[in-house]
Coordinates of C-alpha atoms and ligand atoms in Angstrom, one line a residue:
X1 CA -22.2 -24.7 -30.2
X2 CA -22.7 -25.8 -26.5
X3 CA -20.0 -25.3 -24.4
X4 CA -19.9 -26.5 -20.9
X5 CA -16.4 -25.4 -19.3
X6 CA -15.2 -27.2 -16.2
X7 CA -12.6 -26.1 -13.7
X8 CA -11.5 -26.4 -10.3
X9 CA -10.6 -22.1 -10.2
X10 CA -12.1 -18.8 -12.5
X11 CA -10.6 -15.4 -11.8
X12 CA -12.5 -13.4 -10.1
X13 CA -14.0 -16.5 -8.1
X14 CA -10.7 -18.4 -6.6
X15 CA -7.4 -18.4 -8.5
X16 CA -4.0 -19.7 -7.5
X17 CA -2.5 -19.5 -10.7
X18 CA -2.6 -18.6 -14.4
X19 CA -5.6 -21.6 -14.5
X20 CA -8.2 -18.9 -12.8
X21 CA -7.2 -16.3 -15.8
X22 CA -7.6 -18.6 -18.6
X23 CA -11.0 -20.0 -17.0
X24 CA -12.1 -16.1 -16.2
X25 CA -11.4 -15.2 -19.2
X26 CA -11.5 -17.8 -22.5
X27 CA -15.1 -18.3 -22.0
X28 CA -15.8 -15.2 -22.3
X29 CA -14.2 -14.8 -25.8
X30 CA -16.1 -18.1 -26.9
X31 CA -19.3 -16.6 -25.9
X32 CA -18.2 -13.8 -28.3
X33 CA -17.6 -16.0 -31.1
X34 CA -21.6 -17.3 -30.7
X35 CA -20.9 -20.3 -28.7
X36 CA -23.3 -21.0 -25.7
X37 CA -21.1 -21.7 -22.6
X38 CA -22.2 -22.5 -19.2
X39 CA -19.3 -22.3 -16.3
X40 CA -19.1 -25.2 -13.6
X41 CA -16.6 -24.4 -10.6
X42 CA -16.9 -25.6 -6.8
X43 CA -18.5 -23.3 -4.6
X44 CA -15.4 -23.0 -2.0
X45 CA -16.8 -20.9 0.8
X46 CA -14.7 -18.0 0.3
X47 CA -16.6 -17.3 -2.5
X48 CA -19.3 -14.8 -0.4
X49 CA -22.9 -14.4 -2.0
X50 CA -22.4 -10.9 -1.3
X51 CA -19.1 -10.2 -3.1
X52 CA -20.2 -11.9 -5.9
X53 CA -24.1 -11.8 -6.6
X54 CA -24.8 -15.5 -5.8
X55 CA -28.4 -16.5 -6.0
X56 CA -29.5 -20.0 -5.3
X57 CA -31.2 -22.1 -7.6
X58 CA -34.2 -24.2 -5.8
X59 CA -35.9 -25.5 -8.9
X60 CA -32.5 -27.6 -9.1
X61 CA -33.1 -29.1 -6.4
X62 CA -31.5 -31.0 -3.8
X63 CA -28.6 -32.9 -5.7
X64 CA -27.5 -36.6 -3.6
X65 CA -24.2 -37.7 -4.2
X66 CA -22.6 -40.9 -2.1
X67 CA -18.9 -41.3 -2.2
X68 CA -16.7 -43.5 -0.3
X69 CA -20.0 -44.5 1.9
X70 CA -21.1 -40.9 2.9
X71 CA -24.4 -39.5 1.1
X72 CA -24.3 -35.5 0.2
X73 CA -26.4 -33.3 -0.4
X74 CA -25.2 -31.0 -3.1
X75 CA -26.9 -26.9 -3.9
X76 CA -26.5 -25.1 -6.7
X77 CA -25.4 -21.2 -6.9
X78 CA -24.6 -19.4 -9.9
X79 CA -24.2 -15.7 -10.7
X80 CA -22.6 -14.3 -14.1
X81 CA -19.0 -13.7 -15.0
X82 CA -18.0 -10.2 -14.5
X83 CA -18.3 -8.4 -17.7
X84 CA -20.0 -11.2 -19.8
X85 CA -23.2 -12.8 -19.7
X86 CA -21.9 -16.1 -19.1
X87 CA -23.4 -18.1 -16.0
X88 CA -21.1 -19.8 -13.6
X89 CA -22.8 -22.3 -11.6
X90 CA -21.0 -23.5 -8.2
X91 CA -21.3 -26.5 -6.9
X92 CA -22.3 -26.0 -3.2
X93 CA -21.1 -28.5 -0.5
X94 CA -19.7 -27.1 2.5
X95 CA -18.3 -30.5 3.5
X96 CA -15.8 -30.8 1.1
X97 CA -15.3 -27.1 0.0
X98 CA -15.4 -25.4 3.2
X99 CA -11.6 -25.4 3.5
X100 CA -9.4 -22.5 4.3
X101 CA -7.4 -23.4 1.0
X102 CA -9.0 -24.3 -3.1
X103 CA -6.5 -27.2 -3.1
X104 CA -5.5 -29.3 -0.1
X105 CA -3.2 -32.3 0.8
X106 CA -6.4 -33.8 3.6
X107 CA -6.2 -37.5 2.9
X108 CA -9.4 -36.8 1.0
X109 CA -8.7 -34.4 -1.4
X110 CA -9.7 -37.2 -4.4
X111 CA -13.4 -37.1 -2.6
X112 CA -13.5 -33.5 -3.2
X113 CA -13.2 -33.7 -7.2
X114 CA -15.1 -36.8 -7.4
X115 CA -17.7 -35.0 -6.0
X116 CA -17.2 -31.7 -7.9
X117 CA -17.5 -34.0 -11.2
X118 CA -20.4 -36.1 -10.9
X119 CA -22.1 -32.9 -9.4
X120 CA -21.4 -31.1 -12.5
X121 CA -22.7 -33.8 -14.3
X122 CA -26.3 -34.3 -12.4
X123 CA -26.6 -30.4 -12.6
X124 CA -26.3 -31.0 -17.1
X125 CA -29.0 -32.8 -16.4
X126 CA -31.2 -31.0 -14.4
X127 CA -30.8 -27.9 -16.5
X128 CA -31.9 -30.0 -19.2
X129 CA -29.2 -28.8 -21.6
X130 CA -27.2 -30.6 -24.1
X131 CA -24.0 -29.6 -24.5
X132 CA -21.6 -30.5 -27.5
X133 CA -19.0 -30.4 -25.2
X134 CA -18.1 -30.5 -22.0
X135 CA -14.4 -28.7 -21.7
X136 CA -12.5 -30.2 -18.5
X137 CA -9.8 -28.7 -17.0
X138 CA -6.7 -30.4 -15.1
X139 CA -7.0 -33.6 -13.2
X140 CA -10.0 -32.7 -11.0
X141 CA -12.0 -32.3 -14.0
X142 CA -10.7 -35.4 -15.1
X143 CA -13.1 -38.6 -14.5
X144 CA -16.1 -36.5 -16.5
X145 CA -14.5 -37.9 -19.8
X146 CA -14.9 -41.8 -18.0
X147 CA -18.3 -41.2 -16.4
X148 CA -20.0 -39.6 -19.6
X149 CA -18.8 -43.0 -21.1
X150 CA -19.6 -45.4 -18.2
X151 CA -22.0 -44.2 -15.1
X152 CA -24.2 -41.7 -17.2
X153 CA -24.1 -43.7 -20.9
X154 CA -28.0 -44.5 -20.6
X155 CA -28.8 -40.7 -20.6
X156 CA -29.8 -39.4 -24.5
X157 CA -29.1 -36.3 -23.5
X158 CA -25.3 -36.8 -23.5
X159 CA -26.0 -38.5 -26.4
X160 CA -24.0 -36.4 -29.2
X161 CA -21.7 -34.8 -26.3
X162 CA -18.1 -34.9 -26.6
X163 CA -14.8 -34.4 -24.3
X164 CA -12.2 -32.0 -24.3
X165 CA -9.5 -31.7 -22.2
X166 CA -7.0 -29.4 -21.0
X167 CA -3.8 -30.2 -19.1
X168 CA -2.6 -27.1 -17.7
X169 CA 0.6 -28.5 -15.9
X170 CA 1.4 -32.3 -16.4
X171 CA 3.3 -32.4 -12.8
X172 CA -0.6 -32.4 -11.4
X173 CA -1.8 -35.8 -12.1
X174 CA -4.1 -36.5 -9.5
X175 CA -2.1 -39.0 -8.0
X176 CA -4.2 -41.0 -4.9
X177 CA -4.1 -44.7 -3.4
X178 CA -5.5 -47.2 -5.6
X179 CA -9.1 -47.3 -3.4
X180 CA -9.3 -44.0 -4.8
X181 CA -11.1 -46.2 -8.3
X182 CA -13.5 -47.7 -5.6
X183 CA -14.5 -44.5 -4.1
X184 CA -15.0 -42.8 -7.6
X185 CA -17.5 -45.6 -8.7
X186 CA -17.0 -45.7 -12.3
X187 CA -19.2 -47.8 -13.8
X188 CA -17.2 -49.2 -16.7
X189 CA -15.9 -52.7 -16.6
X190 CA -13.9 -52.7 -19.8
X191 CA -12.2 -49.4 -19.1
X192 CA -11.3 -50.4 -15.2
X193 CA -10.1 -53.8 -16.0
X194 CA -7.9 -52.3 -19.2
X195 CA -6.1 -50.1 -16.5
X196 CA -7.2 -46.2 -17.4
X197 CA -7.2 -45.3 -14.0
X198 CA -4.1 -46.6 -12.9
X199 CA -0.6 -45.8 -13.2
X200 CA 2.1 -47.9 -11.1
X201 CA -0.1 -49.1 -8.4
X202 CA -2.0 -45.9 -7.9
X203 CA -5.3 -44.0 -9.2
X204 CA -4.3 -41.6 -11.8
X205 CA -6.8 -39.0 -12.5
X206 CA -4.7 -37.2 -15.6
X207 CA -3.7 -40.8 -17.2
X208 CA -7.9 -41.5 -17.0
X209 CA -8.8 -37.8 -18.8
X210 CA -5.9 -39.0 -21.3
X211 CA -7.1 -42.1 -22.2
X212 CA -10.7 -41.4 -22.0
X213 CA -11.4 -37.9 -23.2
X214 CA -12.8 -37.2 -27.2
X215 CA -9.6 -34.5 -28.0
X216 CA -7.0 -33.5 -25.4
X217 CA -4.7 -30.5 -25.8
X218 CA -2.5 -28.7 -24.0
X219 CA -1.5 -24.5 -23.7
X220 CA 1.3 -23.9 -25.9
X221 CA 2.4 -26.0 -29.1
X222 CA 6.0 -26.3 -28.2
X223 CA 4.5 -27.4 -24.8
X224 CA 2.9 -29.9 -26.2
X225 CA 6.1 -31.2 -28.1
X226 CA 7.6 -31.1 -24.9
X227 CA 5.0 -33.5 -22.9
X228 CA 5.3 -36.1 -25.8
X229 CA 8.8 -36.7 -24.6
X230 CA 10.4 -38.8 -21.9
X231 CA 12.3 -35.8 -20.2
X232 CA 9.2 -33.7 -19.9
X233 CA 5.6 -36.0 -20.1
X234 CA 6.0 -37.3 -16.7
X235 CA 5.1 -40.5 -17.4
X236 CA 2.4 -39.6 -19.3
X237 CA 4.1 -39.4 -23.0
X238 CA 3.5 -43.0 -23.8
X239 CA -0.7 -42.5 -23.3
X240 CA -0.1 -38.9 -25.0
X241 CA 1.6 -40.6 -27.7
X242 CA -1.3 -43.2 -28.0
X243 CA -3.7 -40.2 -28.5
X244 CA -1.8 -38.0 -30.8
X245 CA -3.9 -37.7 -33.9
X246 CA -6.2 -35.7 -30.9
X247 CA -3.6 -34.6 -29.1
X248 CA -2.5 -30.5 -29.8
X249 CA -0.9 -27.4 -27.9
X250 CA -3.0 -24.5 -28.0
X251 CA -1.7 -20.9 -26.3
X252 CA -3.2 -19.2 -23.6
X253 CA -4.8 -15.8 -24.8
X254 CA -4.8 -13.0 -22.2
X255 CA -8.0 -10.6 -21.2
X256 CA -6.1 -7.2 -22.0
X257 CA -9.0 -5.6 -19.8
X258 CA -8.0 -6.2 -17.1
X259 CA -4.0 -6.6 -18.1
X260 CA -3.2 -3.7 -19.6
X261 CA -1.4 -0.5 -18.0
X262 CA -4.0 2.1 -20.2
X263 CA -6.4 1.3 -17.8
X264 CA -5.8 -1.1 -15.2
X265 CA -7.2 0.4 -11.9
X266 CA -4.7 -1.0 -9.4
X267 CA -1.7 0.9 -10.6
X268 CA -1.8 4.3 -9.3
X269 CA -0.5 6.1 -12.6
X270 CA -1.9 4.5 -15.9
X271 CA 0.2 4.8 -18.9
X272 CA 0.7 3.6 -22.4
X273 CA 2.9 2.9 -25.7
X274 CA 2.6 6.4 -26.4
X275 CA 4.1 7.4 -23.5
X276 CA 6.1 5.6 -21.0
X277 CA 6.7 8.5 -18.6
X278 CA 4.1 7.5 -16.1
X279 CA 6.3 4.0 -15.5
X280 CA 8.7 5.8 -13.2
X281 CA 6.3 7.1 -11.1
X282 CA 5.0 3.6 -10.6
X283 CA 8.3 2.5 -10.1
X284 CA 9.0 4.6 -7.3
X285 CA 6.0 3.6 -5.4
X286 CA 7.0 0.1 -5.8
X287 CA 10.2 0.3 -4.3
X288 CA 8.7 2.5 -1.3
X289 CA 6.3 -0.7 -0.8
X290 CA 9.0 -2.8 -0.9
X291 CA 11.7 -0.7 1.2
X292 CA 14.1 -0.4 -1.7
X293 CA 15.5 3.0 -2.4
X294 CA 14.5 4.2 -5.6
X295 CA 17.3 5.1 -8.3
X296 CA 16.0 6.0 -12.2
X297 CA 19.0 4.6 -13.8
X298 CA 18.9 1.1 -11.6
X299 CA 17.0 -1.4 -13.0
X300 CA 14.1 -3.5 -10.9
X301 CA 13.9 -6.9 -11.7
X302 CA 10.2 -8.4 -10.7
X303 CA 9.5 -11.9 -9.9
X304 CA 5.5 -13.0 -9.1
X305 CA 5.0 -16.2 -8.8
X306 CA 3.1 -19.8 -7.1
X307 CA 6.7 -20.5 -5.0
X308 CA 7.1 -24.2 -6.6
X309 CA 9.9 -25.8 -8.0
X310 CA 8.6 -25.4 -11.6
X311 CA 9.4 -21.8 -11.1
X312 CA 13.5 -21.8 -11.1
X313 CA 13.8 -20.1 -7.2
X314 CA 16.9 -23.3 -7.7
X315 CA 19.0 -21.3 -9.7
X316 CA 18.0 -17.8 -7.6
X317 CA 19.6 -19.6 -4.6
X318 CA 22.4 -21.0 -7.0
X319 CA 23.6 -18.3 -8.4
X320 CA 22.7 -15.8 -5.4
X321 CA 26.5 -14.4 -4.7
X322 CA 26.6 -13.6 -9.0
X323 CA 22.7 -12.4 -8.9
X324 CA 23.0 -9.8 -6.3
X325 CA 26.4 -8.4 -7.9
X326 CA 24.7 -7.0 -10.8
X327 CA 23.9 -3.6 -10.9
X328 CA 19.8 -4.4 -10.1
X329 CA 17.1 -4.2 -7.4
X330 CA 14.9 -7.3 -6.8
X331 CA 11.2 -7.7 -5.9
X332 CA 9.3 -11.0 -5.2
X333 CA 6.0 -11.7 -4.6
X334 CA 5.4 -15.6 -4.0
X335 CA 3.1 -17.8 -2.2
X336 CA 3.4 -21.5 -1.6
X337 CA 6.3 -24.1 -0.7
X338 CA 7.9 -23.0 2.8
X339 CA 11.4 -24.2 1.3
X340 CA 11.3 -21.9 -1.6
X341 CA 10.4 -19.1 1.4
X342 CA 13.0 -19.9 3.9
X343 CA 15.5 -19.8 0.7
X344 CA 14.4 -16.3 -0.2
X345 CA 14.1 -15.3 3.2
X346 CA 18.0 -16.2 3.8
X347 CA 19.0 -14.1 0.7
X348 CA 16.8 -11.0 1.7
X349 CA 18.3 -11.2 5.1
X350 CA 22.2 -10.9 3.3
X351 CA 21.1 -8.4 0.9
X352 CA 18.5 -5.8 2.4
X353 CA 19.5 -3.3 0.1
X354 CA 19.3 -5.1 -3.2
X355 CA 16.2 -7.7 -2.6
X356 CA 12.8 -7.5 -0.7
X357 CA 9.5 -10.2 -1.3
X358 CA 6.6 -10.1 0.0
X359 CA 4.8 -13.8 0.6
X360 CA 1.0 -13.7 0.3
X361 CA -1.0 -14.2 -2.8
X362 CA -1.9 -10.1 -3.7
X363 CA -3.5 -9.5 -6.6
X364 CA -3.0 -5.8 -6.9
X365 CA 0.5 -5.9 -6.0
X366 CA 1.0 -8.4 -9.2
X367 CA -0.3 -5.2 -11.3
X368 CA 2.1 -2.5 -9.3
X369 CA 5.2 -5.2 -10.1
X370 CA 4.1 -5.6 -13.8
X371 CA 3.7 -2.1 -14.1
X372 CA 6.7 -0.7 -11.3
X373 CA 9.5 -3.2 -12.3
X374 CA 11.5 -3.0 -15.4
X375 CA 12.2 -6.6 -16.2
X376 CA 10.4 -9.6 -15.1
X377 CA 12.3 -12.7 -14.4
X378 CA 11.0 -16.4 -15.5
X379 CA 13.9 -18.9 -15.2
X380 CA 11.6 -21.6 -15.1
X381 CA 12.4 -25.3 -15.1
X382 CA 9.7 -25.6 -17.3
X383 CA 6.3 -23.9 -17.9
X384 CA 3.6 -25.0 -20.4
X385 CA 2.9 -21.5 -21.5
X386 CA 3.1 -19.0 -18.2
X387 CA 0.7 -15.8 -18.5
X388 CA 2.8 -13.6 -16.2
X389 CA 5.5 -13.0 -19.2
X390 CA 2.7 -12.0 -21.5
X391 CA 1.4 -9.7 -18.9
X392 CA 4.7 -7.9 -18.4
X393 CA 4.6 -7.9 -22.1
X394 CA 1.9 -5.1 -22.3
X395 CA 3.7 -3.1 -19.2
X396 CA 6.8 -2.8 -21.4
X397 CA 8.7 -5.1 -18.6
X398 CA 10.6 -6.9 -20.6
X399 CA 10.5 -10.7 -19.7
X400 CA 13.6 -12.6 -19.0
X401 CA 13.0 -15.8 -19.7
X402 CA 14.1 -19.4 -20.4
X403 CA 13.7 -20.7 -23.1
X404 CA 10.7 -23.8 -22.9
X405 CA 7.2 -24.4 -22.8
X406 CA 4.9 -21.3 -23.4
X407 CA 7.9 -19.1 -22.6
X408 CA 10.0 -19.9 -25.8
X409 CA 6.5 -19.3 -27.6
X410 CA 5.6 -15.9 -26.4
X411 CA 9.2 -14.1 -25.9
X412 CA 11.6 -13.3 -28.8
X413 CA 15.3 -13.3 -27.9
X414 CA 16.9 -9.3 -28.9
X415 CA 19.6 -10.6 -29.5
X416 CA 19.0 -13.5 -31.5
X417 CA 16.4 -11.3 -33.6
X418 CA 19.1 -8.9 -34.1
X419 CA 21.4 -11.9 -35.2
X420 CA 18.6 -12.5 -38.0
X421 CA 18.8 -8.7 -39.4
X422 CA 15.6 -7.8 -37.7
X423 CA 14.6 -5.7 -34.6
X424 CA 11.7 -7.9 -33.3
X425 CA 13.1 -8.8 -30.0
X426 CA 10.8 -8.8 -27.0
X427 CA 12.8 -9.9 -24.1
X428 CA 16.2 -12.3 -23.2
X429 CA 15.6 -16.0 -23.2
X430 CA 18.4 -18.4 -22.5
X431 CA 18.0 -22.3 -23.4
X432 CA 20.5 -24.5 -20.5
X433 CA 19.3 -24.5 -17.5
X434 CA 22.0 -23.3 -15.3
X435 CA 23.3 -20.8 -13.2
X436 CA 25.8 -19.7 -15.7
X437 CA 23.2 -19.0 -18.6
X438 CA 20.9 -17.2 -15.7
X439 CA 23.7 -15.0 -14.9
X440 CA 24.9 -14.0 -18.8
X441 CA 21.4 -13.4 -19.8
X442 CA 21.0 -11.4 -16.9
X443 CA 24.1 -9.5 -17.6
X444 CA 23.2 -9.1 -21.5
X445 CA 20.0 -7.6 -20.5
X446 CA 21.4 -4.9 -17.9
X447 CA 23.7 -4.0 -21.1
X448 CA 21.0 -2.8 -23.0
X449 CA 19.1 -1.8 -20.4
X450 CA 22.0 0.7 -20.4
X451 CA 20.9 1.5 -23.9
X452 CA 18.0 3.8 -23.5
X453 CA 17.2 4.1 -27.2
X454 CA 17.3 0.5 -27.7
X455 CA 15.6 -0.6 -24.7
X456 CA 12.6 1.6 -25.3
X457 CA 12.3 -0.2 -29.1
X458 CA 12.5 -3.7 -27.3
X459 CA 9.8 -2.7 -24.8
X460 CA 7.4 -1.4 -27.3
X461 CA 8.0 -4.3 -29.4
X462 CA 6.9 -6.2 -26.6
X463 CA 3.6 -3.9 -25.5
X464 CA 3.0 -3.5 -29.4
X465 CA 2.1 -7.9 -29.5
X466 CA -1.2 -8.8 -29.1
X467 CA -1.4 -12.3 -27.7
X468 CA -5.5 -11.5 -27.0
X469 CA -8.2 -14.6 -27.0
X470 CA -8.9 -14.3 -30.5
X471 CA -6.7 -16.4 -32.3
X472 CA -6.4 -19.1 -29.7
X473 CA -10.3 -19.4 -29.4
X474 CA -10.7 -19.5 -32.6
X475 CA -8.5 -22.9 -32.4
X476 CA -10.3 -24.3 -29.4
X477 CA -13.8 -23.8 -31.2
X478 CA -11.6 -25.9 -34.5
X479 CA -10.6 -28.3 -31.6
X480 CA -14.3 -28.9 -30.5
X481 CA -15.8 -29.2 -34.2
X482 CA -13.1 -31.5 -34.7
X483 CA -14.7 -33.7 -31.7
X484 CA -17.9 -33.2 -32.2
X485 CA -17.3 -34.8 -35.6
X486 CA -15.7 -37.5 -34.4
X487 CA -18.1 -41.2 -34.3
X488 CA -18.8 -42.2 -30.4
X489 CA -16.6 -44.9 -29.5
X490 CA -18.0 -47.6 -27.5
X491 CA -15.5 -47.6 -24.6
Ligands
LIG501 P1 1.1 -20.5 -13.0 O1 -0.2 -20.8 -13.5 O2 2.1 -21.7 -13.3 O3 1.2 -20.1 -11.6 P2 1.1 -18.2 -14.9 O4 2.2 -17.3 -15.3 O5 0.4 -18.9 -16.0 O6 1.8 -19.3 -13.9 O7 0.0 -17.5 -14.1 C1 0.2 -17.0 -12.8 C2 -0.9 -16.1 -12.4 O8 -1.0 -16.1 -11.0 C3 -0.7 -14.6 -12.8 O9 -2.0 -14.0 -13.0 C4 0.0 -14.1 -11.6 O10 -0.1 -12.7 -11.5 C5 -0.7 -14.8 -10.5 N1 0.1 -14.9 -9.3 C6 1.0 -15.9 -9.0 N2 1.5 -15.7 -7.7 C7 0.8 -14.7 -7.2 C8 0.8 -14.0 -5.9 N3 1.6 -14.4 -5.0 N4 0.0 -12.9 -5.8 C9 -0.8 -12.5 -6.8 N5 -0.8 -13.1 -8.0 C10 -0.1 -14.2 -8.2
LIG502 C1 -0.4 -23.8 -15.3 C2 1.0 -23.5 -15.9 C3 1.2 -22.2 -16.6 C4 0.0 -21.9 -17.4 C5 -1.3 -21.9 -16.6 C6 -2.6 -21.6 -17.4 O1 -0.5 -23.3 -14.0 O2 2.0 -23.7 -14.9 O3 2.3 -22.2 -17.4 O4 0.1 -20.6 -18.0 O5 -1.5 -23.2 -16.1 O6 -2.7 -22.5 -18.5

């Protein structure tokens, strides 16, 4: 099978989130399974032709794009996934993707991913290749679905391709004044006119992928249970319901290669299941990095994370005066919304001795917290499946979680397993959303954290799951056999 996979961020590339891991690594594991796959991402210029091996591709040719009355001219780049021999081809244009950040809030942020898409459309076809699929990825992937079926419909060589797509996070819909449809030039009458790229008066880039794509899924199954309600869908349950016979959740998988304390080579001392030992010592150096005295028998709870409200940094601020009674040390390390920082700011200021963060995004200091911290905190709001739990997973951190999305999928409540007889528990998960149930669960877990003999049988529980790519690519190649089947509709 052909597999063209289509996102705005890859890990190693540009990531800002758990989006650039799945894209990173999900290919690579379809490859694996015989599938041909081809990578299309833009080519922001922080990504350097010397870091990353970038070699231009003249035969392509000069590719002209127009949009909103301003002609392009669009290069190609690709290089090859670290540790695979898949090809990752960037789409090179300066104008719109030499800005200091992936995503932006410029008045012409929609430009940017119209562009990206038809690019990655006009490079299909000069490679000549015809792919089963092409797999898009979150709302600036989303107008492929609509232009395979409109602009580019007289081209046979899209002629047995199908759509998947992926919603990563439904609260990023790609929402944009209604001259947005104008500027994107979709050449589809019936579609425009029926509304599938509006929602209330504005372009919706998510409702279009909805309604136009061949299958649609989403990261975790109780995720997408979740999105087909009113509560959680955003709006977008009632088209989600419309699609539901191709509508399913499917979990992230993790690349244990590069997550996994045995031998992850940003953590100074490596350890495994077999022996824990060398978790203290990376302890210790996470506390000196984060000015926190170091104490065996106190517990570090470890928070990394996009600072957004998804995230629960609500109920931190909340439930501060309970949170920094218990018997703990805190670390954060969060990028993003300024009001989520000032708020930590304020409580690291009170409590010098019991809380430090550090606000950048630092990719080796996410390993040193997995690895140095003994329990990872994810109160989110909601989170359709969250990779950072899973991570912490395999450093025998054990997650503390609430209980939704992705997160009520991948960690199994001690107690409650207890409650059933059984010893599975891999973590503390708590359903309300509240301070109170914050607070208890926190207090629970310092209990058994008290526990040494039990605490050790929940953490190996946890570093003994294997939530690898497997399994879950296995169910997106079902997913693409499933559309490939399906008969071309006409709109
Ligand atoms: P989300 O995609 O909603 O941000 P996930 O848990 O799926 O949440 O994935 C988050 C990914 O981003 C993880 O790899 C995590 O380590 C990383 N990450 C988040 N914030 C930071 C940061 N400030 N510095 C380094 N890595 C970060
Ligand atoms: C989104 C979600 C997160 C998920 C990630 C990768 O950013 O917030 O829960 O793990 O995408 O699918």
């Amino acid at each position: 099978m052909k597999i063209a996979y289509v996102t705005s961020e890859i890990f190693p590339y540009a990531k800002t989130g758990g989006l650039g891991d799945v894209a990173g690594s999900l290919p690579i594991e379809l490859s694996n399974l015989g599938a041909e796959v081809k990578l299309f991402m833009p080519g922001y210029t922080t990504i350097t032709k010397k870091e990353f091996d970038l070699h231009s591709l003249p035969e392509l040719g000069e590719i002209n794009i127009r949009i909103a009355d301003r002609d392009h001219v669009i290069h190609v780049f690709t290089s090859t996934l670290p540790n695979s021999t898949v090809p990752v081809y960037f789409v090179d244009c300066p104008y719109y993707f030499g800005r200091y950040e992936i995503y932006t809030s410029d008045p012409d942020e929609d430009e940017r991913f119209i562009l990206f898409s038809k690019s990655v459309i006009e490079i299909i076809q000069r490679l000549k290749w015809s792919p089963d699929i092409i797999h898009c990825n979150e709302w600036q992937t989303g107008l492929i679905p609509i232009y395979l079926k409109g602009n580019y419909a007289w081209d046979r060589l899209f002629e047995k391709t199908k759509t998947v797509f992926t919603i990563h996070n439904i609260a990023y819909q790609g929402k944009f004044p209604k001259e947005s449809i104008a500027k994107a030039e979709i050449q589809h009458d019936f579609l425009i006119n029926s509304g599938v790229c509006e929602y209330f008066g504005e372009m919706n880039f998510l409702k279009t992928a909805i309604l136009t794509a061949d299958a649609i899924n989403t990261v975790s199954e109780t995720y997408a249970q979740e999105l087909l309600t009113t509560e959680s869908g955003a709006g977008m349950e009632q088209f989600l319901e419309i699609r539901k016979n191709d509508f399913c959740g499917i979990l992230n998988g993790v690349d244990y290669s590069i997550w996994n304390p045995e031998f992850d080579h940003f953590i100074p001392h490596k350890y495994s299941s077999r022996d824990l030992s060398n978790k203290m010592k990376n302890k210790r150096i996470l506390l000196q990095r984060f000015n926190l005295p170091y104490r065996k028998n106190i517990p570090v709870i470890g928070m990394i994370s996009r600072l957004v409200e998804q995230k629960g940094f609500d109920l931190i601020s909340e439930g501060v005066n309970d949170l920094m009674k218990l018997n703990a040390r805190w670390v954060i390390l969060g990028n993003g919304n300024s009001k989520y920082e000032k708020l930590i700011k304020t409580i690291v200021k009170k409590y010098p001795k019991k809380i430090s963060a550090c606000f950048s995004y630092n990719e080796e200091l996410a390993h040193l917290i997995k690895a140095g911290a003994d329990i990872f905190l994810m109160p989110s709001r909601y989170e359709p499946c969250g990779l950072n739990q899973i991570y912490s997973l395999k450093y025998g951190t054990v997650p503390v979680v609430r209980k939704t999305g992705g997160l009520a999928d991948t960690v199994q409540d001690w107690n409650e397993s207890i409650a059933k007889g059984k010893e599975t528990g891999t973590g503390f998960s708590f359903s309300e959303y509240n301070v109170l149930s914050l607070v208890q669960t926190l207090r629970r877990t310092l209990n058994m954290f008290e526990k040494k003999s039990i605490w050790a049988k929940i953490q190996l529980n946890g570093m003994r799951k294997d939530f690898s790519w497997k399994k879950s690519a296995d169910k997106y190649v079902l997913l693409y056999e499933k559309a490939v089947s399906k008969i071309k509709r006409v709109n």
